[in-house]
XYZ file of N, CA and C in Angstrom:
240
model
N -54.717 -31.801 -11.746
C -53.673 -32.253 -12.638
C -53.915 -33.725 -12.989
N -53.563 -34.073 -14.204
C -53.659 -35.469 -14.630
C -52.330 -36.160 -14.375
N -52.280 -37.460 -14.649
C -51.056 -38.229 -14.412
C -49.886 -37.733 -15.254
N -50.154 -37.234 -16.454
C -49.062 -36.777 -17.316
C -48.674 -35.324 -17.039
N -49.257 -34.706 -16.016
C -48.868 -33.359 -15.636
C -49.663 -32.245 -16.297
N -50.571 -32.577 -17.194
C -51.403 -31.552 -17.829
C -52.510 -31.115 -16.879
N -52.803 -29.851 -16.900
C -53.886 -29.372 -16.042
C -55.225 -29.611 -16.726
N -56.245 -29.838 -15.907
C -57.586 -30.088 -16.408
C -58.467 -28.935 -15.948
N -59.159 -28.305 -16.900
C -60.070 -27.217 -16.554
C -61.425 -27.816 -16.211
N -61.952 -27.407 -15.077
C -63.265 -27.879 -14.660
C -64.222 -26.693 -14.603
N -65.448 -26.946 -15.001
C -66.471 -25.928 -14.887
C -67.161 -26.074 -13.533
N -67.609 -24.976 -13.010
C -68.372 -25.017 -11.771
C -69.669 -25.754 -12.053
N -69.985 -26.747 -11.227
C -71.193 -27.532 -11.470
C -72.354 -27.104 -10.584
N -72.066 -26.454 -9.470
C -73.106 -26.033 -8.540
C -72.833 -24.616 -8.059
N -73.879 -23.807 -8.029
C -73.786 -22.464 -7.474
C -74.529 -22.450 -6.145
N -73.986 -21.739 -5.174
C -74.637 -21.601 -3.879
C -74.947 -20.124 -3.657
N -76.211 -19.834 -3.414
C -76.664 -18.474 -3.148
C -76.898 -18.336 -1.648
N -76.532 -17.182 -1.115
C -76.657 -16.951 0.320
C -77.604 -15.787 0.587
N -78.349 -15.900 1.667
C -79.220 -14.820 2.117
C -79.075 -14.712 3.628
N -78.919 -13.487 4.108
C -78.764 -13.253 5.535
C -79.862 -12.319 6.018
N -80.376 -12.574 7.199
C -81.300 -11.671 7.879
C -80.583 -11.190 9.131
N -80.874 -9.944 9.516
C -80.178 -9.388 10.680
C -81.132 -8.614 11.577
N -80.583 -8.140 12.692
C -81.386 -7.402 13.670
C -81.713 -5.993 13.216
N -81.084 -5.518 12.175
C -81.362 -4.173 11.689
C -80.379 -3.755 10.620
N -80.495 -2.499 10.225
C -79.592 -1.947 9.225
C -78.300 -1.504 9.899
N -77.217 -1.599 9.189
C -75.915 -1.225 9.713
C -75.853 0.287 9.890
N -75.447 0.719 11.072
C -75.245 2.141 11.313
C -74.047 2.318 12.238
N -73.661 3.560 12.475
C -72.459 3.826 13.262
C -72.685 3.628 14.762
N -73.936 3.598 15.220
C -74.231 3.474 16.646
C -74.321 2.028 17.114
N -74.998 1.210 16.338
C -75.260 -0.175 16.756
C -74.698 -1.170 15.762
N -74.121 -2.224 16.294
C -73.698 -3.327 15.436
C -74.872 -4.268 15.264
N -75.147 -4.617 14.042
C -76.238 -5.558 13.792
C -75.733 -6.969 14.022
N -76.661 -7.868 14.248
C -76.336 -9.277 14.454
C -77.140 -10.109 13.471
N -76.573 -11.192 13.039
C -77.257 -12.097 12.110
C -78.292 -12.916 12.877
N -79.505 -12.986 12.320
C -80.570 -13.779 12.928
C -80.867 -15.052 12.125
N -80.567 -15.021 10.817
C -80.843 -16.186 9.967
C -79.898 -16.195 8.781
N -79.429 -17.394 8.433
C -78.612 -17.591 7.230
C -79.285 -18.668 6.396
N -79.383 -18.430 5.101
C -79.982 -19.409 4.199
C -79.052 -19.613 3.003
N -78.794 -20.868 2.681
C -77.934 -21.225 1.560
C -78.734 -22.113 0.609
N -78.758 -21.744 -0.680
C -79.472 -22.513 -1.708
C -78.479 -22.997 -2.756
N -78.470 -24.282 -3.036
C -77.600 -24.849 -4.061
C -78.415 -25.101 -5.323
N -77.863 -24.651 -6.456
C -78.535 -24.785 -7.756
C -77.534 -25.369 -8.751
N -77.982 -26.339 -9.520
C -77.136 -26.963 -10.527
C -76.902 -26.002 -11.687
N -75.680 -25.944 -12.173
C -75.295 -25.047 -13.278
C -76.139 -25.307 -14.527
N -76.346 -26.553 -14.870
C -77.104 -26.907 -16.074
C -78.539 -26.401 -15.960
N -79.137 -26.545 -14.773
C -80.503 -26.047 -14.572
C -80.581 -24.543 -14.772
N -79.545 -23.822 -14.348
C -79.548 -22.363 -14.509
C -79.438 -21.964 -15.972
N -78.656 -22.693 -16.749
C -78.442 -22.345 -18.148
C -79.605 -22.757 -19.044
N -80.240 -23.878 -18.737
C -81.268 -24.426 -19.614
C -82.691 -24.035 -19.231
N -82.902 -23.652 -18.004
C -84.254 -23.376 -17.526
C -84.557 -21.890 -17.693
N -85.629 -21.589 -18.406
C -85.981 -20.184 -18.635
C -86.680 -19.567 -17.420
N -87.186 -20.401 -16.534
C -87.814 -19.904 -15.315
C -86.812 -20.041 -14.170
N -87.314 -20.270 -12.987
C -86.437 -20.436 -11.845
C -85.819 -21.834 -11.851
N -84.521 -21.948 -11.614
C -83.898 -23.271 -11.573
C -84.315 -24.028 -10.309
N -84.239 -25.336 -10.388
C -84.600 -26.191 -9.261
C -83.520 -26.097 -8.184
N -83.940 -25.930 -6.953
C -83.012 -25.911 -5.823
C -82.702 -27.356 -5.458
N -81.413 -27.718 -5.481
C -81.038 -29.095 -5.185
C -80.802 -29.324 -3.698
N -80.358 -28.307 -2.989
C -80.155 -28.385 -1.548
C -80.433 -27.036 -0.927
N -80.930 -27.074 0.314
C -81.207 -25.833 1.036
C -80.841 -26.041 2.497
N -80.167 -25.042 3.046
C -79.824 -25.066 4.461
C -80.217 -23.724 5.049
N -81.058 -23.753 6.079
C -81.457 -22.541 6.781
C -81.055 -22.681 8.236
N -80.341 -21.685 8.730
C -79.895 -21.679 10.117
C -80.470 -20.461 10.818
N -81.173 -20.677 11.914
C -81.686 -19.584 12.731
C -80.743 -19.404 13.913
N -80.359 -18.157 14.159
C -79.392 -17.856 15.205
C -80.005 -16.944 16.261
N -79.513 -17.063 17.471
C -79.932 -16.171 18.545
C -79.022 -14.949 18.519
N -79.534 -13.793 18.115
C -78.685 -12.610 18.000
C -78.323 -11.995 19.355
N -78.988 -12.428 20.407
C -78.761 -11.930 21.760
C -78.987 -10.422 21.871
N -79.873 -9.932 21.031
C -80.322 -8.545 21.118
C -81.635 -8.445 20.361
N -82.456 -7.449 20.657
C -83.754 -7.316 19.986
C -83.610 -6.992 18.495
N -84.601 -7.427 17.734
C -84.664 -7.094 16.311
C -85.328 -5.724 16.195
N -84.725 -4.844 15.434
C -85.253 -3.479 15.320
C -86.599 -3.483 14.602
N -87.468 -2.520 14.937
C -88.774 -2.449 14.265
C -88.661 -2.294 12.753
N -87.659 -1.557 12.274
C -87.520 -1.371 10.819
C -87.152 -2.681 10.130
N -86.325 -3.501 10.781
C -85.974 -4.812 10.195
C -87.197 -5.708 10.139
N -87.994 -5.699 11.186
C -89.233 -6.493 11.196
C -90.191 -6.035 10.107
N -90.277 -4.735 9.922
C -91.164 -4.181 8.909
C -90.689 -4.563 7.511
N -89.382 -4.529 7.281
C -88.823 -4.835 5.955
C -89.042 -6.299 5.582
N -88.915 -7.207 6.551
C -89.017 -8.645 6.267
C -90.409 -9.192 6.464
N -91.295 -8.401 7.049
C -92.666 -8.855 7.263
C -92.829 -9.771 8.454
N -91.852 -9.764 9.357
C -91.926 -10.606 10.566
C -92.263 -9.784 11.785
């Protein structure tokens, strides 16, 4: 809100994309656990104006201890 009470519309200036890796695929027998989280921040203008991949302005990768083994199928899917 401005001083005179009018609302101001703001455009989103940054988009954050998330990627998660886990111990396996979700099924009814086993609960999967997250092993890695990755967050990529991209400027809105770069996404609109760039015909290729936009420049990543910030990146955060967190590796977590899932406290259980990673399933063979998950390893095969991610190449790890």
